[in-house]
PDB file of C-alpha atoms in Angstrom:
ATOM      1  CA  MET A   2      85.636 151.352  39.831  1.00  0.00           C
ATOM      2  CA  THR A   3      85.360 155.094  40.479  1.00  0.00           C
ATOM      3  CA  ASN A   4      86.677 157.870  38.272  1.00  0.00           C
ATOM      4  CA  LYS A   5      88.384 161.084  39.240  1.00  0.00           C
ATOM      5  CA  ALA A   6      86.069 164.031  38.686  1.00  0.00           C
ATOM      6  CA  GLU A   7      86.698 167.717  38.244  1.00  0.00           C
ATOM      7  CA  ILE A   8      86.978 169.241  41.710  1.00  0.00           C
ATOM      8  CA  PRO A   9      84.380 172.003  42.160  1.00  0.00           C
ATOM      9  CA  ASN A  10      85.445 175.095  44.049  1.00  0.00           C
ATOM     10  CA  CYS A  11      83.553 175.117  47.367  1.00  0.00           C
ATOM     11  CA  GLU A  12      82.892 178.848  47.192  1.00  0.00           C
ATOM     12  CA  ASP A  13      81.241 178.511  43.760  1.00  0.00           C
ATOM     13  CA  CYS A  14      79.542 175.155  44.405  1.00  0.00           C
ATOM     14  CA  LYS A  15      75.844 175.234  43.477  1.00  0.00           C
ATOM     15  CA  THR A  16      74.952 172.726  46.210  1.00  0.00           C
ATOM     16  CA  ARG A  17      76.762 174.521  49.057  1.00  0.00           C
ATOM     17  CA  GLY A  18      73.597 176.429  50.004  1.00  0.00           C
ATOM     18  CA  LYS A  19      71.939 173.076  50.789  1.00  0.00           C
ATOM     19  CA  SER A  20      74.827 171.773  52.903  1.00  0.00           C
ATOM     20  CA  ILE A  21      76.285 172.304  56.368  1.00  0.00           C
ATOM     21  CA  PHE A  22      79.099 174.268  54.690  1.00  0.00           C
ATOM     22  CA  CYS A  23      76.762 177.104  53.652  1.00  0.00           C
ATOM     23  CA  ASP A  24      77.923 179.599  56.301  1.00  0.00           C
ATOM     24  CA  LEU A  25      81.674 179.006  56.152  1.00  0.00           C
ATOM     25  CA  LYS A  26      83.989 181.972  55.593  1.00  0.00           C
ATOM     26  CA  SER A  27      85.983 182.400  52.390  1.00  0.00           C
ATOM     27  CA  ASP A  28      89.258 181.206  53.935  1.00  0.00           C
ATOM     28  CA  GLU A  29      87.559 178.130  55.396  1.00  0.00           C
ATOM     29  CA  LEU A  30      86.024 177.307  52.016  1.00  0.00           C
ATOM     30  CA  ALA A  31      89.425 177.756  50.382  1.00  0.00           C
ATOM     31  CA  ASP A  32      90.942 175.244  52.821  1.00  0.00           C
ATOM     32  CA  LEU A  33      88.189 172.743  52.019  1.00  0.00           C
ATOM     33  CA  SER A  34      88.747 173.126  48.281  1.00  0.00           C
ATOM     34  CA  TYR A  35      92.490 172.661  48.723  1.00  0.00           C
ATOM     35  CA  ASN A  36      92.198 169.507  50.836  1.00  0.00           C
ATOM     36  CA  LYS A  37      89.338 167.640  49.177  1.00  0.00           C
ATOM     37  CA  GLY A  38      89.091 165.298  46.236  1.00  0.00           C
ATOM     38  CA  CYS A  39      86.156 164.442  43.995  1.00  0.00           C
ATOM     39  CA  SER A  40      85.084 161.176  42.329  1.00  0.00           C
ATOM     40  CA  SER A  41      82.277 160.171  39.997  1.00  0.00           C
ATOM     41  CA  TYR A  42      80.288 156.963  40.492  1.00  0.00           C
ATOM     42  CA  LYS A  43      78.010 155.059  38.153  1.00  0.00           C
ATOM     43  CA  LYS A  44      74.557 153.918  39.250  1.00  0.00           C
ATOM     44  CA  GLY A  45      74.782 151.052  41.746  1.00  0.00           C
ATOM     45  CA  GLN A  46      78.374 151.700  42.849  1.00  0.00           C
ATOM     46  CA  VAL A  47      79.270 151.672  46.534  1.00  0.00           C
ATOM     47  CA  ILE A  48      80.846 154.800  48.035  1.00  0.00           C
ATOM     48  CA  PHE A  49      81.711 153.144  51.341  1.00  0.00           C
ATOM     49  CA  TYR A  50      80.992 149.792  52.967  1.00  0.00           C
ATOM     50  CA  GLU A  51      79.408 148.912  56.294  1.00  0.00           C
ATOM     51  CA  GLY A  52      82.062 147.813  58.801  1.00  0.00           C
ATOM     52  CA  ARG A  53      84.952 149.799  57.348  1.00  0.00           C
ATOM     53  CA  ARG A  54      86.629 152.702  59.134  1.00  0.00           C
ATOM     54  CA  PRO A  55      86.063 156.252  57.867  1.00  0.00           C
ATOM     55  CA  THR A  56      89.031 158.412  56.928  1.00  0.00           C
ATOM     56  CA  GLY A  57      87.009 161.474  56.021  1.00  0.00           C
ATOM     57  CA  LEU A  58      83.639 162.895  55.098  1.00  0.00           C
ATOM     58  CA  TYR A  59      81.693 162.636  51.851  1.00  0.00           C
ATOM     59  CA  CYS A  60      79.567 165.435  50.381  1.00  0.00           C
ATOM     60  CA  ILE A  61      77.257 164.797  47.422  1.00  0.00           C
ATOM     61  CA  ASN A  62      77.923 167.298  44.656  1.00  0.00           C
ATOM     62  CA  LYS A  63      75.469 165.730  42.220  1.00  0.00           C
ATOM     63  CA  GLY A  64      73.199 162.685  42.299  1.00  0.00           C
ATOM     64  CA  LYS A  65      71.258 160.503  44.716  1.00  0.00           C
ATOM     65  CA  VAL A  66      72.482 157.944  47.285  1.00  0.00           C
ATOM     66  CA  LYS A  67      70.923 155.330  49.557  1.00  0.00           C
ATOM     67  CA  ILE A  68      72.393 154.414  52.950  1.00  0.00           C
ATOM     68  CA  ALA A  69      71.538 150.837  53.863  1.00  0.00           C
ATOM     69  CA  LYS A  70      72.287 148.107  56.402  1.00  0.00           C
ATOM     70  CA  LEU A  71      72.301 144.378  55.847  1.00  0.00           C
ATOM     71  CA  GLY A  72      69.981 142.558  58.216  1.00  0.00           C
ATOM     72  CA  GLU A  73      69.267 138.913  58.826  1.00  0.00           C
ATOM     73  CA  GLU A  74      69.741 136.611  55.845  1.00  0.00           C
ATOM     74  CA  GLY A  75      71.370 139.466  53.946  1.00  0.00           C
ATOM     75  CA  LYS A  76      68.159 141.479  53.547  1.00  0.00           C
ATOM     76  CA  GLU A  77      68.785 145.170  52.962  1.00  0.00           C
ATOM     77  CA  GLN A  78      67.186 147.862  55.108  1.00  0.00           C
ATOM     78  CA  ILE A  79      67.459 151.408  53.774  1.00  0.00           C
ATOM     79  CA  VAL A  80      67.962 153.758  56.706  1.00  0.00           C
ATOM     80  CA  ARG A  81      68.354 157.052  54.830  1.00  0.00           C
ATOM     81  CA  LEU A  82      68.265 158.623  51.398  1.00  0.00           C
ATOM     82  CA  ALA A  83      70.628 161.435  50.477  1.00  0.00           C
ATOM     83  CA  ARG A  84      70.671 164.136  47.799  1.00  0.00           C
ATOM     84  CA  GLU A  85      72.863 166.947  46.502  1.00  0.00           C
ATOM     85  CA  GLY A  86      74.427 168.913  49.356  1.00  0.00           C
ATOM     86  CA  ASP A  87      74.030 166.102  51.913  1.00  0.00           C
ATOM     87  CA  ILE A  88      77.031 164.726  53.774  1.00  0.00           C
ATOM     88  CA  LEU A  89      77.698 161.033  54.397  1.00  0.00           C
ATOM     89  CA  GLY A  90      79.577 159.163  57.098  1.00  0.00           C
ATOM     90  CA  TYR A  91      79.756 161.999  59.613  1.00  0.00           C
ATOM     91  CA  ARG A  92      78.454 160.107  62.665  1.00  0.00           C
ATOM     92  CA  SER A  93      81.000 157.316  62.272  1.00  0.00           C
ATOM     93  CA  LEU A  94      83.787 159.815  61.592  1.00  0.00           C
ATOM     94  CA  ILE A  95      83.060 161.951  64.637  1.00  0.00           C
ATOM     95  CA  GLY A  96      82.333 158.994  66.896  1.00  0.00           C
ATOM     96  CA  GLY A  97      85.457 157.101  65.825  1.00  0.00           C
ATOM     97  CA  ASP A  98      83.372 154.078  64.825  1.00  0.00           C
ATOM     98  CA  ALA A  99      83.206 151.837  61.796  1.00  0.00           C
ATOM     99  CA  TYR A 100      80.478 152.618  59.282  1.00  0.00           C
ATOM    100  CA  SER A 101      77.159 151.216  60.520  1.00  0.00           C
ATOM    101  CA  ALA A 102      75.764 151.109  56.967  1.00  0.00           C
ATOM    102  CA  SER A 103      76.882 151.211  53.339  1.00  0.00           C
ATOM    103  CA  ALA A 104      76.319 154.057  50.854  1.00  0.00           C
ATOM    104  CA  GLU A 105      75.352 153.159  47.279  1.00  0.00           C
ATOM    105  CA  THR A 106      74.449 155.418  44.361  1.00  0.00           C
ATOM    106  CA  LEU A 107      70.915 155.420  42.924  1.00  0.00           C
ATOM    107  CA  GLU A 108      72.066 157.171  39.754  1.00  0.00           C
ATOM    108  CA  GLU A 109      75.254 158.614  38.302  1.00  0.00           C
ATOM    109  CA  THR A 110      76.709 160.616  41.178  1.00  0.00           C
ATOM    110  CA  SER A 111      79.597 162.976  41.905  1.00  0.00           C
ATOM    111  CA  VAL A 112      80.940 163.012  45.460  1.00  0.00           C
ATOM    112  CA  CYS A 113      83.570 165.161  47.174  1.00  0.00           C
ATOM    113  CA  PHE A 114      85.776 163.583  49.843  1.00  0.00           C
ATOM    114  CA  ILE A 115      87.116 165.736  52.684  1.00  0.00           C
ATOM    115  CA  PRO A 116      89.867 164.184  54.870  1.00  0.00           C
ATOM    116  CA  LYS A 117      89.269 163.682  58.577  1.00  0.00           C
ATOM    117  CA  GLU A 118      91.831 166.256  59.700  1.00  0.00           C
ATOM    118  CA  ALA A 119      90.261 169.000  57.574  1.00  0.00           C
ATOM    119  CA  ILE A 120      86.839 168.305  59.114  1.00  0.00           C
ATOM    120  CA  PHE A 121      88.166 168.242  62.678  1.00  0.00           C
ATOM    121  CA  ASN A 122      90.032 171.499  62.064  1.00  0.00           C
ATOM    122  CA  LEU A 123      86.717 173.052  61.024  1.00  0.00           C
ATOM    123  CA  ILE A 124      85.002 171.708  64.141  1.00  0.00           C
ATOM    124  CA  ARG A 125      87.744 173.189  66.341  1.00  0.00           C
ATOM    125  CA  GLN A 126      87.827 176.552  64.568  1.00  0.00           C
ATOM    126  CA  SER A 127      84.190 177.210  63.658  1.00  0.00           C
ATOM    127  CA  PRO A 128      81.494 177.204  66.373  1.00  0.00           C
ATOM    128  CA  GLU A 129      78.853 177.727  63.656  1.00  0.00           C
ATOM    129  CA  PHE A 130      79.978 174.588  61.829  1.00  0.00           C
ATOM    130  CA  SER A 131      80.028 172.603  65.094  1.00  0.00           C
ATOM    131  CA  ILE A 132      76.444 173.659  65.816  1.00  0.00           C
ATOM    132  CA  LYS A 133      75.348 172.524  62.350  1.00  0.00           C
ATOM    133  CA  ILE A 134      76.929 169.117  62.963  1.00  0.00           C
ATOM    134  CA  ILE A 135      75.076 168.840  66.300  1.00  0.00           C
ATOM    135  CA  GLU A 136      71.794 169.864  64.645  1.00  0.00           C
ATOM    136  CA  LEU A 137      72.322 167.253  61.944  1.00  0.00           C
ATOM    137  CA  VAL A 138      72.985 164.473  64.452  1.00  0.00           C
ATOM    138  CA  SER A 139      69.905 165.535  66.467  1.00  0.00           C
ATOM    139  CA  LYS A 140      67.766 165.455  63.322  1.00  0.00           C
ATOM    140  CA  ASP A 141      69.032 161.971  62.483  1.00  0.00           C
ATOM    141  CA  LEU A 142      68.268 160.763  66.016  1.00  0.00           C
ATOM    142  CA  LYS A 143      64.717 162.112  65.808  1.00  0.00           C
ATOM    143  CA  SER A 144      64.259 160.452  62.411  1.00  0.00           C
ATOM    144  CA  ALA A 145      65.515 157.121  63.772  1.00  0.00           C
ATOM    145  CA  GLU A 146      63.152 157.344  66.758  1.00  0.00           C
ATOM    146  CA  ASN A 147      60.216 158.083  64.456  1.00  0.00           C
ATOM    147  CA  LYS A 148      61.124 155.127  62.231  1.00  0.00           C
ATOM    148  CA  VAL A 149      61.183 152.743  65.211  1.00  0.00           C
ATOM    149  CA  THR A 150      57.779 154.067  66.331  1.00  0.00           C
ATOM    150  CA  ASP A 151      56.341 153.683  62.823  1.00  0.00           C
ATOM    151  CA  LEU A 152      57.557 150.093  62.517  1.00  0.00           C
ATOM    152  CA  ALA A 153      55.969 149.250  65.871  1.00  0.00           C
ATOM    153  CA  GLN A 154      52.680 151.124  65.527  1.00  0.00           C
ATOM    154  CA  LYS A 155      51.809 151.781  61.870  1.00  0.00           C
ATOM    155  CA  HIS A 156      50.305 149.378  59.365  1.00  0.00           C
ATOM    156  CA  VAL A 157      52.298 148.729  56.204  1.00  0.00           C
ATOM    157  CA  ARG A 158      49.842 150.742  54.056  1.00  0.00           C
ATOM    158  CA  GLU A 159      50.506 153.764  56.272  1.00  0.00           C
ATOM    159  CA  ARG A 160      54.262 153.253  55.997  1.00  0.00           C
ATOM    160  CA  VAL A 161      54.119 153.011  52.204  1.00  0.00           C
ATOM    161  CA  ALA A 162      52.200 156.299  52.041  1.00  0.00           C
ATOM    162  CA  GLU A 163      54.681 157.912  54.444  1.00  0.00           C
ATOM    163  CA  ALA A 164      57.613 156.651  52.345  1.00  0.00           C
ATOM    164  CA  LEU A 165      56.146 158.318  49.241  1.00  0.00           C
ATOM    165  CA  LEU A 166      55.791 161.588  51.143  1.00  0.00           C
ATOM    166  CA  MET A 167      59.381 161.256  52.354  1.00  0.00           C
ATOM    167  CA  LEU A 168      60.575 160.758  48.773  1.00  0.00           C
ATOM    168  CA  LYS A 169      58.686 163.896  47.748  1.00  0.00           C
ATOM    169  CA  GLU A 170      60.304 165.885  50.570  1.00  0.00           C
ATOM    170  CA  THR A 171      63.790 164.541  49.801  1.00  0.00           C
ATOM    171  CA  TYR A 172      63.863 164.636  46.007  1.00  0.00           C
ATOM    172  CA  GLY A 173      60.979 166.942  45.136  1.00  0.00           C
ATOM    173  CA  LEU A 174      58.708 166.659  42.092  1.00  0.00           C
ATOM    174  CA  GLU A 175      59.311 166.851  38.353  1.00  0.00           C
ATOM    175  CA  ASP A 176      58.067 169.761  36.258  1.00  0.00           C
ATOM    176  CA  ASP A 177      54.508 168.397  36.186  1.00  0.00           C
ATOM    177  CA  GLU A 178      54.397 168.919  40.001  1.00  0.00           C
ATOM    178  CA  GLN A 179      53.072 165.377  40.454  1.00  0.00           C
ATOM    179  CA  THR A 180      55.814 162.897  39.551  1.00  0.00           C
ATOM    180  CA  LEU A 181      58.339 162.061  42.265  1.00  0.00           C
ATOM    181  CA  GLY A 182      61.839 163.308  41.454  1.00  0.00           C
ATOM    182  CA  VAL A 183      63.339 159.832  41.838  1.00  0.00           C
ATOM    183  CA  ALA A 184      62.516 156.522  40.130  1.00  0.00           C
ATOM    184  CA  LEU A 185      63.071 153.502  42.391  1.00  0.00           C
ATOM    185  CA  THR A 186      62.536 149.800  41.906  1.00  0.00           C
ATOM    186  CA  ARG A 187      59.771 148.227  43.963  1.00  0.00           C
ATOM    187  CA  GLU A 188      62.480 146.290  45.835  1.00  0.00           C
ATOM    188  CA  VAL A 189      64.232 149.497  46.895  1.00  0.00           C
ATOM    189  CA  LEU A 190      60.914 151.012  47.989  1.00  0.00           C
ATOM    190  CA  ALA A 191      60.183 147.849  49.999  1.00  0.00           C
ATOM    191  CA  ASN A 192      63.584 148.170  51.690  1.00  0.00           C
ATOM    192  CA  ILE A 193      62.717 151.739  52.686  1.00  0.00           C
ATOM    193  CA  VAL A 194      59.357 150.681  54.121  1.00  0.00           C
ATOM    194  CA  GLY A 195      60.708 147.534  55.768  1.00  0.00           C
ATOM    195  CA  THR A 196      58.449 144.960  54.139  1.00  0.00           C
ATOM    196  CA  ALA A 197      58.340 142.460  51.290  1.00  0.00           C
ATOM    197  CA  THR A 198      58.496 143.585  47.655  1.00  0.00           C
ATOM    198  CA  GLU A 199      55.217 141.771  46.913  1.00  0.00           C
ATOM    199  CA  THR A 200      53.496 143.734  49.689  1.00  0.00           C
ATOM    200  CA  VAL A 201      54.673 147.076  48.270  1.00  0.00           C
ATOM    201  CA  ILE A 202      53.477 146.105  44.776  1.00  0.00           C
ATOM    202  CA  ARG A 203      50.031 145.216  46.156  1.00  0.00           C
ATOM    203  CA  LEU A 204      49.714 148.384  48.233  1.00  0.00           C
ATOM    204  CA  LEU A 205      50.830 150.639  45.381  1.00  0.00           C
ATOM    205  CA  SER A 206      48.131 149.026  43.250  1.00  0.00           C
ATOM    206  CA  GLU A 207      45.588 149.764  45.997  1.00  0.00           C
ATOM    207  CA  LEU A 208      46.670 153.411  46.200  1.00  0.00           C
ATOM    208  CA  LYS A 209      46.391 153.612  42.423  1.00  0.00           C
ATOM    209  CA  LYS A 210      42.903 152.100  42.500  1.00  0.00           C
ATOM    210  CA  ASP A 211      41.911 154.682  45.113  1.00  0.00           C
ATOM    211  CA  GLU A 212      43.232 157.393  42.721  1.00  0.00           C
ATOM    212  CA  ILE A 213      45.750 158.635  45.295  1.00  0.00           C
ATOM    213  CA  ILE A 214      48.713 157.884  43.023  1.00  0.00           C
ATOM    214  CA  ALA A 215      49.386 156.935  39.407  1.00  0.00           C
ATOM    215  CA  LEU A 216      52.058 154.482  38.226  1.00  0.00           C
ATOM    216  CA  GLU A 217      54.123 154.753  35.041  1.00  0.00           C
ATOM    217  CA  GLY A 218      56.819 152.088  35.217  1.00  0.00           C
ATOM    218  CA  ARG A 219      59.144 153.083  38.058  1.00  0.00           C
ATOM    219  CA  LYS A 220      57.717 156.599  38.062  1.00  0.00           C
ATOM    220  CA  ILE A 221      55.109 157.415  40.727  1.00  0.00           C
ATOM    221  CA  LYS A 222      52.737 160.382  40.517  1.00  0.00           C
ATOM    222  CA  ILE A 223      51.003 161.811  43.563  1.00  0.00           C
ATOM    223  CA  LEU A 224      47.462 162.670  42.447  1.00  0.00           C
ATOM    224  CA  ASN A 225      45.878 163.409  45.822  1.00  0.00           C
ATOM    225  CA  HIS A 226      48.428 164.796  48.279  1.00  0.00           C
ATOM    226  CA  LYS A 227      45.944 165.406  51.107  1.00  0.00           C
ATOM    227  CA  GLN A 228      44.592 161.878  50.903  1.00  0.00           C
ATOM    228  CA  LEU A 229      48.137 160.484  50.874  1.00  0.00           C
ATOM    229  CA  ILE A 230      48.851 162.395  54.098  1.00  0.00           C
ATOM    230  CA  ARG A 231      45.669 160.975  55.655  1.00  0.00           C
ATOM    231  CA  THR A 232      46.631 157.469  54.506  1.00  0.00           C
ATOM    232  CA  ALA A 233      50.029 157.896  56.186  1.00  0.00           C
ATOM    233  CA  SER A 234      48.263 158.970  59.411  1.00  0.00           C
ATOM    234  CA  ILE A 235      50.351 162.143  59.639  1.00  0.00           C
ATOM    235  CA  TYR A 236      48.830 164.924  61.696  1.00  0.00           C
ATOM    236  CA  ASP A 237      50.045 168.376  62.717  1.00  0.00           C
TER     237      ASP A 237
END
């Protein structure tokens, strides 16, 4: 069950600079604030379900979210992680399709909901906003292509290392500049990598033994960033 949350003013929103709404004019931001709603979710709550039809767009005001599909035998595959300022459900909304995945919170999260008509008005009225939507879809397509290539060509150890680097890029590091800014279960990490939980546990232990990372419960520290990049087989 979700709770109504205080609706932040778009013009004063601290996360707007990270979102596709960053360059909107004052009147456009005022329209968004007038039309949107905001809800708070506890950890593990679903924002929207795979297979349902979108009626608007979601923007994360605070918190972390995973977007996941259910595969064969009900196994979850995490296709994307989202943070403050990210929008959810835009491809299905614009394409007129049902959601191809579900969105679930990884921690207590506050999300704004913008109705479909308000988004399409923005697309019609703001070329800058339309370009940002196109750029976002292009980025997602590139990411999906890279993921398919990785699954086909990279060993699981490489994919685990790449997943840790992706988590660093998405959620940053804590104040010690080593600990990842998100604490995930080994099962969730396995669903990001696309392998078994037992395999992730073994490979994390190997990376720890090699002094590339350190483990403190669900917390993961990156001790040797350059070696982690080499392990992931990422080259400029």
